[in-house]
Short mmCIF file of C-alpha atoms in Angstrom, two decimals:
data_model
loop_
_atom_site.label_atom_id
_atom_site.label_comp_id
_atom_site.label_asym_id
_atom_site.label_seq_id
_atom_site.Cartn_x
_atom_site.Cartn_y
_atom_site.Cartn_z
CA UNK A 1 93.68 110.03 129.67
CA UNK A 2 91.09 107.31 127.99
CA UNK A 3 88.77 107.76 125.42
CA UNK A 4 85.61 105.52 125.49
CA UNK A 5 85.40 103.14 122.67
CA UNK A 6 84.45 104.22 119.30
CA UNK A 7 82.39 101.19 117.67
CA UNK A 8 81.97 100.51 114.31
CA UNK A 9 79.39 97.90 113.01
CA UNK A 10 78.62 95.90 110.05
CA UNK A 11 74.70 95.77 108.76
CA UNK A 12 74.06 92.40 110.21
CA UNK A 13 75.44 94.09 113.27
CA UNK A 14 72.50 96.78 113.07
CA UNK A 15 70.05 94.83 112.33
CA UNK A 16 70.54 92.96 115.53
CA UNK A 17 70.80 95.91 117.53
CA UNK A 18 67.57 97.30 116.28
CA UNK A 19 65.48 93.85 116.98
CA UNK A 20 66.90 93.66 120.37
CA UNK A 21 65.85 97.55 120.97
CA UNK A 22 62.49 96.69 119.80
CA UNK A 23 62.08 93.73 122.09
CA UNK A 24 63.29 96.44 124.90
CA UNK A 25 60.58 98.70 123.83
CA UNK A 26 62.53 100.72 121.86
CA UNK A 27 60.16 100.39 118.38
CA UNK A 28 61.03 101.51 115.08
CA UNK A 29 58.54 104.39 115.39
CA UNK A 30 60.46 105.84 117.98
CA UNK A 31 63.84 104.88 116.26
CA UNK A 32 62.82 106.54 113.19
CA UNK A 33 61.29 109.81 114.98
CA UNK A 34 64.63 109.91 116.67
CA UNK A 35 66.79 109.77 113.52
CA UNK A 36 64.80 112.14 111.91
CA UNK A 37 64.95 114.84 114.63
CA UNK A 38 69.15 113.98 114.35
CA UNK A 39 69.42 115.02 110.70
CA UNK A 40 67.14 117.94 111.46
CA UNK A 41 69.24 119.14 114.78
CA UNK A 42 72.20 118.69 112.08
CA UNK A 43 70.62 121.04 109.09
CA UNK A 44 69.69 123.31 112.29
CA UNK A 45 73.15 123.91 113.61
CA UNK A 46 74.99 124.02 110.38
CA UNK A 47 73.11 126.24 108.35
CA UNK A 48 69.62 127.14 110.31
CA UNK A 49 66.08 126.57 108.88
CA UNK A 50 63.55 129.42 108.83
CA UNK A 51 64.02 131.14 105.57
CA UNK A 52 65.59 128.49 103.79
CA UNK A 53 64.90 126.15 101.15
CA UNK A 54 65.29 122.26 101.43
CA UNK A 55 64.65 119.35 98.88
CA UNK A 56 64.00 116.47 100.48
CA UNK A 57 64.59 113.09 98.35
CA UNK A 58 62.87 109.93 99.86
CA UNK A 59 63.03 106.58 98.76
CA UNK A 60 60.15 103.66 99.95
CA UNK A 61 62.05 102.06 102.99
CA UNK A 62 62.85 102.93 106.17
CA UNK A 63 65.98 105.60 104.77
CA UNK A 64 63.09 107.30 103.14
CA UNK A 65 61.02 107.31 106.17
CA UNK A 66 63.48 108.84 108.49
CA UNK A 67 64.05 111.55 105.45
CA UNK A 68 60.55 112.13 105.51
CA UNK A 69 60.57 112.83 109.45
CA UNK A 70 63.59 115.44 108.79
CA UNK A 71 61.07 117.17 105.84
CA UNK A 72 58.39 117.45 108.47
CA UNK A 73 60.34 119.03 111.37
CA UNK A 74 62.28 121.28 108.57
CA UNK A 75 58.45 122.38 107.64
CA UNK A 76 57.30 122.96 110.86
CA UNK A 77 60.83 125.03 111.96
CA UNK A 78 59.72 127.74 109.20
CA UNK A 79 61.77 126.30 106.07
CA UNK A 80 60.06 125.56 102.79
CA UNK A 81 60.11 122.18 101.93
CA UNK A 82 59.84 120.01 98.94
CA UNK A 83 59.37 116.38 99.70
CA UNK A 84 60.03 114.28 96.13
CA UNK A 85 59.46 110.61 96.97
CA UNK A 86 61.60 107.93 94.30
CA UNK A 87 59.08 105.13 93.40
CA UNK A 88 55.84 104.15 94.57
CA UNK A 89 54.08 105.64 97.58
CA UNK A 90 52.21 102.36 98.44
CA UNK A 91 55.38 100.33 98.99
CA UNK A 92 55.77 101.85 102.36
CA UNK A 93 55.57 99.59 105.27
CA UNK A 94 54.96 100.84 108.77
CA UNK A 95 56.45 103.24 110.41
CA UNK A 96 57.27 105.03 107.00
CA UNK A 97 53.96 104.76 105.54
CA UNK A 98 52.67 106.73 108.52
CA UNK A 99 55.43 109.18 108.22
CA UNK A 100 54.38 109.63 104.65
CA UNK A 101 51.01 110.27 105.41
CA UNK A 102 51.95 113.04 108.23
CA UNK A 103 53.78 114.59 105.53
CA UNK A 104 50.87 114.99 103.20
CA UNK A 105 48.28 115.88 105.74
CA UNK A 106 50.21 118.42 107.40
CA UNK A 107 50.35 120.14 104.13
CA UNK A 108 54.49 119.48 102.89
CA UNK A 109 54.53 119.69 98.79
CA UNK A 110 55.08 115.77 97.65
CA UNK A 111 55.82 115.08 94.39
CA UNK A 112 55.99 111.45 93.54
CA UNK A 113 59.44 111.00 91.04
CA UNK A 114 57.69 108.04 88.81
CA UNK A 115 60.08 107.85 85.94
CA UNK A 116 62.86 110.27 84.03
CA UNK A 117 59.79 112.81 83.29
CA UNK A 118 59.74 113.79 86.63
CA UNK A 119 63.12 114.71 86.53
CA UNK A 120 63.10 118.09 85.17
CA UNK A 121 60.70 119.00 88.23
CA UNK A 122 63.58 117.78 91.12
CA UNK A 123 66.15 119.21 89.33
CA UNK A 124 64.29 122.79 89.49
CA UNK A 125 64.17 122.27 92.81
CA UNK A 126 67.57 121.25 93.92
CA UNK A 127 68.44 124.31 91.42
CA UNK A 128 66.26 126.47 93.57
CA UNK A 129 67.22 125.04 97.25
CA UNK A 130 69.79 125.72 99.83
CA UNK A 131 70.30 122.37 100.93
CA UNK A 132 69.28 118.70 99.72
CA UNK A 133 68.57 115.72 102.12
CA UNK A 134 68.83 112.50 100.75
CA UNK A 135 67.73 109.30 102.42
CA UNK A 136 66.97 107.24 99.07
CA UNK A 137 68.90 103.61 99.94
CA UNK A 138 69.87 102.95 103.33
CA UNK A 139 71.99 99.95 104.72
CA UNK A 140 69.99 97.60 103.31
CA UNK A 141 71.26 98.07 99.39
CA UNK A 142 72.09 95.32 97.71
CA UNK A 143 73.68 95.47 94.12
CA UNK A 144 74.21 98.02 91.79
CA UNK A 145 72.09 101.50 91.96
CA UNK A 146 71.15 101.20 88.23
CA UNK A 147 67.16 102.91 86.76
CA UNK A 148 65.45 105.62 87.68
CA UNK A 149 67.84 105.60 91.68
CA UNK A 150 70.56 105.94 89.74
CA UNK A 151 69.67 108.88 87.58
CA UNK A 152 68.05 111.08 90.56
CA UNK A 153 71.78 110.44 92.54
CA UNK A 154 73.48 111.33 89.51
CA UNK A 155 71.08 114.69 89.33
CA UNK A 156 71.31 115.65 93.26
CA UNK A 157 75.46 115.33 92.64
CA UNK A 158 75.11 117.41 89.40
CA UNK A 159 74.12 120.74 91.32
CA UNK A 160 77.15 120.86 93.88
CA UNK A 161 74.30 121.81 96.75
CA UNK A 162 74.75 121.26 100.30
CA UNK A 163 73.89 117.65 100.55
CA UNK A 164 72.99 115.78 103.84
CA UNK A 165 72.77 112.41 103.80
CA UNK A 166 70.69 109.97 106.33
CA UNK A 167 72.46 107.00 107.72
CA UNK A 168 74.98 106.42 105.00
CA UNK A 169 75.06 108.45 101.84
CA UNK A 170 72.58 106.28 99.25
CA UNK A 171 74.62 103.86 96.68
CA UNK A 172 77.95 103.12 99.63
CA UNK A 173 77.90 99.59 100.46
CA UNK A 174 77.31 99.85 104.29
CA UNK A 175 79.41 96.45 104.88
CA UNK A 176 82.78 97.84 103.16
CA UNK A 177 82.38 101.22 102.01
CA UNK A 178 82.31 100.62 98.26
CA UNK A 179 80.15 102.53 95.53
CA UNK A 180 77.76 100.63 93.82
CA UNK A 181 77.56 102.24 90.62
CA UNK A 182 77.17 105.62 91.98
CA UNK A 183 76.87 107.23 95.14
CA UNK A 184 75.68 110.74 96.81
CA UNK A 185 78.45 112.98 97.25
CA UNK A 186 77.55 114.48 100.62
CA UNK A 187 78.18 117.45 102.60
CA UNK A 188 76.98 115.68 105.70
CA UNK A 189 75.91 112.61 107.12
CA UNK A 190 74.57 111.55 110.22
CA UNK A 191 74.68 107.98 110.59
CA UNK A 192 72.19 106.02 113.15
CA UNK A 193 73.46 104.31 116.39
CA UNK A 194 77.01 103.15 115.40
CA UNK A 195 79.15 104.31 112.15
CA UNK A 196 78.84 101.02 109.93
CA UNK A 197 81.72 99.85 107.80
CA UNK A 198 80.81 101.77 105.01
CA UNK A 199 80.71 105.04 106.59
CA UNK A 200 84.66 104.81 107.78
CA UNK A 201 86.11 102.81 104.80
CA UNK A 202 87.08 104.42 101.81
CA UNK A 203 86.05 105.19 99.23
CA UNK A 204 82.32 105.50 101.59
CA UNK A 205 84.12 108.00 103.95
CA UNK A 206 84.63 110.19 101.46
CA UNK A 207 81.06 110.38 100.25
CA UNK A 208 79.87 111.01 103.78
CA UNK A 209 81.64 114.24 103.88
CA UNK A 210 81.67 115.06 107.56
CA UNK A 211 80.66 112.59 109.44
CA UNK A 212 78.19 112.51 112.93
CA UNK A 213 76.61 110.18 114.47
CA UNK A 214 73.51 110.03 116.79
CA UNK A 215 73.03 106.83 119.48
CA UNK A 216 69.27 107.90 118.93
CA UNK A 217 67.48 105.87 121.63
CA UNK A 218 69.38 102.80 121.86
CA UNK A 219 70.58 101.11 125.10
CA UNK A 220 74.13 101.84 125.69
CA UNK A 221 74.58 98.47 126.58
CA UNK A 222 73.96 97.31 123.36
CA UNK A 223 76.12 100.21 121.39
CA UNK A 224 78.93 99.02 123.71
CA UNK A 225 79.13 95.55 123.47
CA UNK A 226 81.71 92.90 123.79
CA UNK A 227 80.35 91.22 121.11
CA UNK A 228 80.87 94.14 118.41
CA UNK A 229 84.56 93.59 117.67
CA UNK A 230 85.26 96.26 115.57
CA UNK A 231 86.41 100.00 116.52
CA UNK A 232 88.07 103.26 115.93
CA UNK A 233 91.85 103.14 116.32
CA UNK A 234 91.27 106.35 119.07
CA UNK A 235 94.57 107.58 121.11
CA UNK A 236 95.92 105.40 124.19
CA UNK A 237 98.17 106.79 126.93
CA UNK A 238 102.16 106.63 126.58
CA UNK A 239 103.92 105.42 129.27
CA UNK A 240 106.04 108.26 130.39
CA UNK A 241 109.26 109.27 129.03
CA UNK A 242 111.37 108.86 132.29
CA UNK A 243 114.01 111.79 132.83
CA UNK A 244 116.68 108.92 133.95
CA UNK A 245 116.28 106.92 131.17
CA UNK A 246 119.30 105.48 128.82
CA UNK A 247 119.03 104.34 125.28
CA UNK A 248 118.43 101.06 126.32
CA UNK A 249 115.45 101.85 128.60
CA UNK A 250 113.88 103.19 125.64
CA UNK A 251 113.98 99.39 123.35
CA UNK A 252 116.28 98.00 121.30
CA UNK A 253 115.63 97.35 117.73
CA UNK A 254 117.17 95.02 115.11
CA UNK A 255 115.86 95.49 111.89
CA UNK A 256 117.17 92.64 109.17
CA UNK A 257 116.56 94.81 105.82
CA UNK A 258 117.89 95.65 102.44
CA UNK A 259 119.90 94.09 99.40
CA UNK A 260 121.79 95.83 96.38
CA UNK A 261 119.96 98.62 95.08
CA UNK A 262 117.42 98.55 98.32
CA UNK A 263 118.50 101.13 99.83
CA UNK A 264 115.35 103.30 100.89
CA UNK A 265 113.80 100.60 103.21
CA UNK A 266 116.92 99.83 105.36
CA UNK A 267 117.43 102.89 106.15
CA UNK A 268 113.85 104.17 106.87
CA UNK A 269 112.70 100.85 109.15
CA UNK A 270 115.60 101.84 111.53
CA UNK A 271 115.68 105.92 111.39
CA UNK A 272 112.13 105.71 111.52
CA UNK A 273 112.59 103.82 115.17
CA UNK A 274 114.84 106.22 116.48
CA UNK A 275 112.81 109.91 114.96
CA UNK A 276 109.76 108.19 116.95
CA UNK A 277 111.43 108.08 120.17
CA UNK A 278 113.42 104.51 120.15
CA UNK A 279 116.39 104.25 121.64
CA UNK A 280 119.17 102.35 119.95
CA UNK A 281 118.61 101.24 116.42
CA UNK A 282 121.22 98.22 114.54
CA UNK A 283 120.36 97.06 111.14
CA UNK A 284 121.54 93.47 109.72
CA UNK A 285 122.30 94.69 106.08
CA UNK A 286 124.27 93.56 103.37
CA UNK A 287 127.67 94.53 103.98
CA UNK A 288 128.32 96.01 100.47
CA UNK A 289 125.77 99.00 101.03
CA UNK A 290 126.28 99.90 104.72
CA UNK A 291 129.00 102.69 103.68
CA UNK A 292 126.25 104.22 101.73
CA UNK A 293 123.69 103.98 104.60
CA UNK A 294 125.87 104.67 106.74
CA UNK A 295 127.13 108.45 105.21
CA UNK A 296 123.56 109.23 105.07
CA UNK A 297 122.37 107.75 108.95
CA UNK A 298 125.02 107.84 111.46
CA UNK A 299 123.14 107.52 114.10
CA UNK A 300 122.50 103.63 113.56
CA UNK A 301 124.03 100.80 114.54
CA UNK A 302 125.30 98.49 111.67
CA UNK A 303 125.98 95.01 111.44
CA UNK A 304 127.63 94.29 107.95
CA UNK A 305 126.44 90.56 106.47
CA UNK A 306 127.35 88.25 104.14
CA UNK A 307 125.65 88.88 100.99
CA UNK A 308 124.95 86.18 98.09
CA UNK A 309 126.06 86.92 94.30
CA UNK A 310 123.01 89.31 93.86
CA UNK A 311 124.22 91.43 96.64
CA UNK A 312 121.20 89.87 99.02
CA UNK A 313 121.32 88.95 102.72
CA UNK A 314 123.03 84.83 102.53
CA UNK A 315 121.99 82.51 104.59
CA UNK A 316 124.99 82.11 106.37
CA UNK A 317 124.28 84.89 108.38
CA UNK A 318 121.70 83.06 110.30
CA UNK A 319 123.38 82.23 113.22
CA UNK A 320 125.60 85.52 113.70
CA UNK A 321 122.09 87.77 113.37
CA UNK A 322 120.82 85.14 116.21
CA UNK A 323 123.84 86.29 118.07
CA UNK A 324 123.24 89.61 117.35
CA UNK A 325 120.09 89.23 119.55
CA UNK A 326 120.62 87.35 122.32
CA UNK A 327 124.12 89.53 122.84
CA UNK A 328 122.52 93.21 122.45
CA UNK A 329 119.26 92.60 124.46
CA UNK A 330 117.29 93.00 121.06
CA UNK A 331 113.77 93.86 122.29
CA UNK A 332 111.90 93.84 118.75
CA UNK A 333 113.28 92.25 115.19
CA UNK A 334 111.67 94.23 111.87
CA UNK A 335 112.49 91.14 109.26
CA UNK A 336 112.28 91.51 105.16
CA UNK A 337 112.01 94.80 104.11
CA UNK A 338 113.61 95.52 100.97
CA UNK A 339 115.62 91.86 101.09
CA UNK A 340 114.80 91.04 97.50
CA UNK A 341 112.66 87.69 96.62
CA UNK A 342 116.18 85.79 96.52
CA UNK A 343 115.30 82.09 97.46
CA UNK A 344 117.97 81.81 99.57
CA UNK A 345 117.17 85.26 101.40
CA UNK A 346 113.62 84.30 101.70
CA UNK A 347 114.80 80.89 103.37
CA UNK A 348 116.53 82.99 105.59
CA UNK A 349 113.90 85.05 106.58
CA UNK A 350 111.57 81.81 107.24
CA UNK A 351 114.34 80.91 109.54
CA UNK A 352 114.84 83.79 111.61
CA UNK A 353 111.13 83.72 111.89
CA UNK A 354 110.32 80.24 113.50
CA UNK A 355 113.88 80.64 115.73
CA UNK A 356 113.44 83.84 116.89
CA UNK A 357 111.66 84.28 120.31
CA UNK A 358 111.23 88.39 120.28
CA UNK A 359 108.23 90.23 118.81
CA UNK A 360 109.02 90.74 115.19
CA UNK A 361 107.73 92.58 112.78
CA UNK A 362 107.73 91.14 108.92
CA UNK A 363 106.92 93.43 106.25
CA UNK A 364 107.65 93.10 102.18
CA UNK A 365 110.02 90.60 100.97
CA UNK A 366 109.25 89.31 104.71
CA UNK A 367 105.69 88.48 104.16
CA UNK A 368 106.72 86.95 100.79
CA UNK A 369 108.54 84.48 101.99
CA UNK A 370 105.98 83.61 105.06
CA UNK A 371 103.59 83.64 102.34
CA UNK A 372 105.27 80.09 101.13
CA UNK A 373 105.15 78.74 104.60
CA UNK A 374 102.42 80.42 106.95
CA UNK A 375 102.83 77.81 109.50
CA UNK A 376 106.32 79.12 110.59
CA UNK A 377 103.76 82.16 112.34
CA UNK A 378 101.49 79.88 113.75
CA UNK A 379 103.38 78.22 115.42
CA UNK A 380 105.69 80.97 117.18
CA UNK A 381 105.54 81.72 120.73
CA UNK A 382 106.30 85.47 121.18
CA UNK A 383 104.19 88.11 118.97
CA UNK A 384 104.45 88.41 115.20
CA UNK A 385 103.55 91.59 113.33
CA UNK A 386 102.87 91.18 109.97
CA UNK A 387 101.93 94.46 107.68
CA UNK A 388 100.78 93.46 104.24
CA UNK A 389 99.38 95.66 101.72
CA UNK A 390 96.30 94.10 99.71
CA UNK A 391 98.18 91.97 97.44
CA UNK A 392 100.74 90.76 99.80
CA UNK A 393 97.85 89.85 102.02
CA UNK A 394 96.31 88.29 99.11
CA UNK A 395 99.73 85.97 98.94
CA UNK A 396 99.40 85.38 102.94
CA UNK A 397 95.87 84.12 103.07
CA UNK A 398 95.48 82.81 99.36
CA UNK A 399 92.33 85.07 98.71
CA UNK A 400 91.61 86.83 95.88
CA UNK A 401 91.55 90.77 95.85
CA UNK A 402 88.23 90.91 95.26
CA UNK A 403 87.26 88.77 98.43
CA UNK A 404 89.22 91.08 100.02
CA UNK A 405 87.72 94.44 98.83
CA UNK A 406 84.46 93.00 99.84
CA UNK A 407 85.35 92.03 102.87
CA UNK A 408 88.38 93.76 104.02
CA UNK A 409 87.67 93.52 107.79
CA UNK A 410 86.43 90.13 108.30
CA UNK A 411 89.06 88.72 106.00
CA UNK A 412 91.79 90.76 107.98
CA UNK A 413 89.74 89.57 111.20
CA UNK A 414 89.83 85.97 109.79
CA UNK A 415 93.52 85.58 108.72
CA UNK A 416 94.48 87.34 112.31
CA UNK A 417 92.77 84.44 114.36
CA UNK A 418 93.71 81.76 112.13
CA UNK A 419 97.93 82.63 112.23
CA UNK A 420 97.81 84.10 115.74
CA UNK A 421 99.24 87.56 114.18
CA UNK A 422 98.61 90.49 114.39
CA UNK A 423 98.11 92.20 111.27
CA UNK A 424 98.07 95.69 110.05
CA UNK A 425 96.24 95.70 106.34
CA UNK A 426 97.61 98.66 105.00
CA UNK A 427 95.94 100.82 102.85
CA UNK A 428 93.46 103.98 103.54
CA UNK A 429 92.13 103.65 107.02
CA UNK A 430 94.61 100.82 107.51
CA UNK A 431 93.03 97.83 109.37
CA UNK A 432 94.79 96.71 112.95
CA UNK A 433 93.60 93.07 113.25
CA UNK A 434 94.36 91.31 116.90
CA UNK A 435 94.49 87.51 117.10
CA UNK A 436 91.51 87.54 119.65
CA UNK A 437 89.27 89.01 117.06
CA UNK A 438 89.29 92.69 117.64
CA UNK A 439 89.99 94.91 114.45
CA UNK A 440 90.86 98.68 114.78
CA UNK A 441 89.78 101.07 112.29
CA UNK A 442 92.94 103.56 111.89
CA UNK A 443 91.94 107.17 110.54
CA UNK A 444 94.96 109.01 110.26
CA UNK A 445 96.96 108.96 106.84
CA UNK A 446 96.39 110.84 103.60
CA UNK A 447 96.92 109.78 99.93
CA UNK A 448 100.34 111.60 99.69
CA UNK A 449 101.43 108.66 101.62
CA UNK A 450 100.53 106.37 98.78
CA UNK A 451 104.36 106.33 98.18
CA UNK A 452 107.09 103.59 97.67
CA UNK A 453 109.17 103.38 101.21
CA UNK A 454 106.14 104.82 103.31
CA UNK A 455 105.55 101.22 105.07
CA UNK A 456 108.81 101.38 105.71
CA UNK A 457 108.52 104.21 108.08
CA UNK A 458 105.63 102.55 109.28
CA UNK A 459 107.87 99.27 110.74
CA UNK A 460 110.28 101.60 112.85
CA UNK A 461 107.04 103.21 114.17
CA UNK A 462 105.53 100.18 115.47
CA UNK A 463 108.72 99.33 117.00
CA UNK A 464 109.47 102.62 118.79
CA UNK A 465 105.89 102.62 120.37
CA UNK A 466 107.05 98.87 121.60
CA UNK A 467 109.95 100.54 122.95
CA UNK A 468 109.12 103.43 124.47
CA UNK A 469 106.97 100.91 126.76
CA UNK A 470 104.08 100.02 125.19
CA UNK A 471 104.44 95.90 125.58
CA UNK A 472 101.44 95.15 124.81
CA UNK A 473 102.15 94.49 120.75
CA UNK A 474 98.80 95.09 119.81
CA UNK A 475 98.91 98.53 121.57
CA UNK A 476 102.30 99.35 119.83
CA UNK A 477 100.70 98.49 116.72
CA UNK A 478 97.84 100.46 116.74
CA UNK A 479 99.70 103.79 118.03
CA UNK A 480 102.36 103.29 115.22
CA UNK A 481 100.27 103.25 112.85
CA UNK A 482 97.94 106.24 114.09
CA UNK A 483 101.54 108.12 114.84
CA UNK A 484 102.63 107.44 111.24
CA UNK A 485 99.48 108.58 109.62
CA UNK A 486 99.34 111.80 111.73
CA UNK A 487 103.10 112.61 110.64
CA UNK A 488 101.93 111.89 106.99
CA UNK A 489 98.74 114.64 107.71
CA UNK A 490 101.00 116.53 109.70
CA UNK A 491 103.28 116.95 106.47
CA UNK A 492 100.44 117.01 103.93
CA UNK A 493 99.62 120.21 106.10
CA UNK A 494 102.69 121.92 105.75
CA UNK A 495 103.70 120.67 102.18
CA UNK A 496 100.66 119.80 100.42
CA UNK A 497 99.90 115.92 99.90
CA UNK A 498 102.04 115.98 96.70
CA UNK A 499 105.06 116.62 98.69
CA UNK A 500 104.32 113.99 100.91
CA UNK A 501 107.49 111.04 101.04
CA UNK A 502 109.04 109.19 103.53
CA UNK A 503 111.50 111.41 104.46
CA UNK A 504 109.29 114.30 105.12
CA UNK A 505 106.77 111.79 107.56
CA UNK A 506 110.47 110.63 109.27
CA UNK A 507 110.50 114.73 109.85
CA UNK A 508 106.96 115.12 111.47
CA UNK A 509 107.43 111.44 113.44
CA UNK A 510 108.66 113.65 116.65
CA UNK A 511 105.83 116.47 116.21
CA UNK A 512 103.21 113.63 115.66
CA UNK A 513 104.17 111.79 119.29
CA UNK A 514 104.27 114.86 120.99
CA UNK A 515 100.75 115.37 119.72
CA UNK A 516 100.19 112.14 120.94
CA UNK A 517 101.81 112.58 124.26
CA UNK A 518 100.65 116.15 125.46
CA UNK A 519 97.31 116.32 123.02
CA UNK A 520 95.56 113.37 121.99
CA UNK A 521 92.17 115.24 122.09
CA UNK A 522 93.76 116.81 118.77
CA UNK A 523 93.27 113.63 117.31
CA UNK A 524 89.68 112.85 118.61
CA UNK A 525 88.80 116.29 117.46
CA UNK A 526 89.98 115.79 114.03
CA UNK A 527 89.45 112.44 113.22
CA UNK A 528 86.42 110.45 114.93
CA UNK A 529 83.07 111.31 114.42
CA UNK A 530 81.36 114.18 115.89
CA UNK A 531 78.29 113.08 118.06
CA UNK A 532 74.77 114.95 117.40
#
């Protein structure tokens, strides 16, 4: 099994691709015709054209030019078409100018929306239409949508019609998926060349509706260039689970986790490892909570640890934990889930991270500990996997939350390069950044997973993928994130999103692993944009 990389790009990347394609003779006229035809083909395939009525809303830039091609193609195929140009048609530049003239000359009804006084006509047209095609603002969006453009977008959204967006929903930022004031709520979006970050990051992905990609006439080497470092997280082939394997064959985990009153994090981390296929799960946790955990999960091997007065892991456990790793042949270590912010415990986590020569996954309170001295991560010889949520990421990097939200991919990429670590920036469509600059966008998962304890299940899933044989830590991390989200989606399908809990995801991890092993095409079919 092998799936072609599904590259994703920034707005600037796409402009560079456009320029290089033009230098090779694939000019803007050809690309605009291709783009409009791709959207026309989508409309024709999902609802048909002849005898249907369409309202086409076009801006005065190239995105509007693409929409005008759609109008001409729909009209030629027997559709009833009305075009509403928002703004001054005199601002059209080539090739959009020629597309506007062609639409007028072939007899399509064109109305210019100059102000709010023209919105009633547009509203009547939308009301009587079968679908609305919107090419108002493309990837050149700058700042918030205001004034007449905002009024038009709100008008389109208010009618509940089938809406097809051209390249990206108008109002969505192509570099981060943020809605700039207001954005078109699309039923379908056809994006061109490559999906932009804003097409696949939330909330932009939600506004796209069902996402399609048309490669137009771009030379393939431009779309699959190694210089494009971001792509969607597609399934990888898992190593065979050999028939003669034993528990040691499928990985040995040690989780250093938990504290008095923090029972969930150590339980979910250590048990998820087993549920996702790992072989031998050990847990170093404060001795006072071992009886409770052991009663809940007897499959895990427990190492009771000395405690601070607060019931957290004492610094005196340092040598003992290192001895366990060495004596038991531990393959991978999870540090930090639910260990608390007790300073003695935080120092223990820092010292372990510095000394361990095994791959280490650091999460939760462990990330807070390392945030005090990120140089520890830089100095580590063995791979480090950090799994912060956005606030933990800001502690780790010193960035503000606003800076991260404006450029999530760039921030994750730079932090990973700087620290020399794999970074899992958790959220809706989690990012996995590699120390070599690559970034993968994960498409599985749902809002029901936004609950305490879910990241602890993720720790165990990543460790398990390493244990079953993906000994490239980047690949194990990617597939752990994918399987974790897929398990959450399977649970949501049966239980509803509100009922998705860490326990539910634990129970669905085996099904998710089975899909990844036996039917990885399921992930491609259900989560990747369709090509048209």
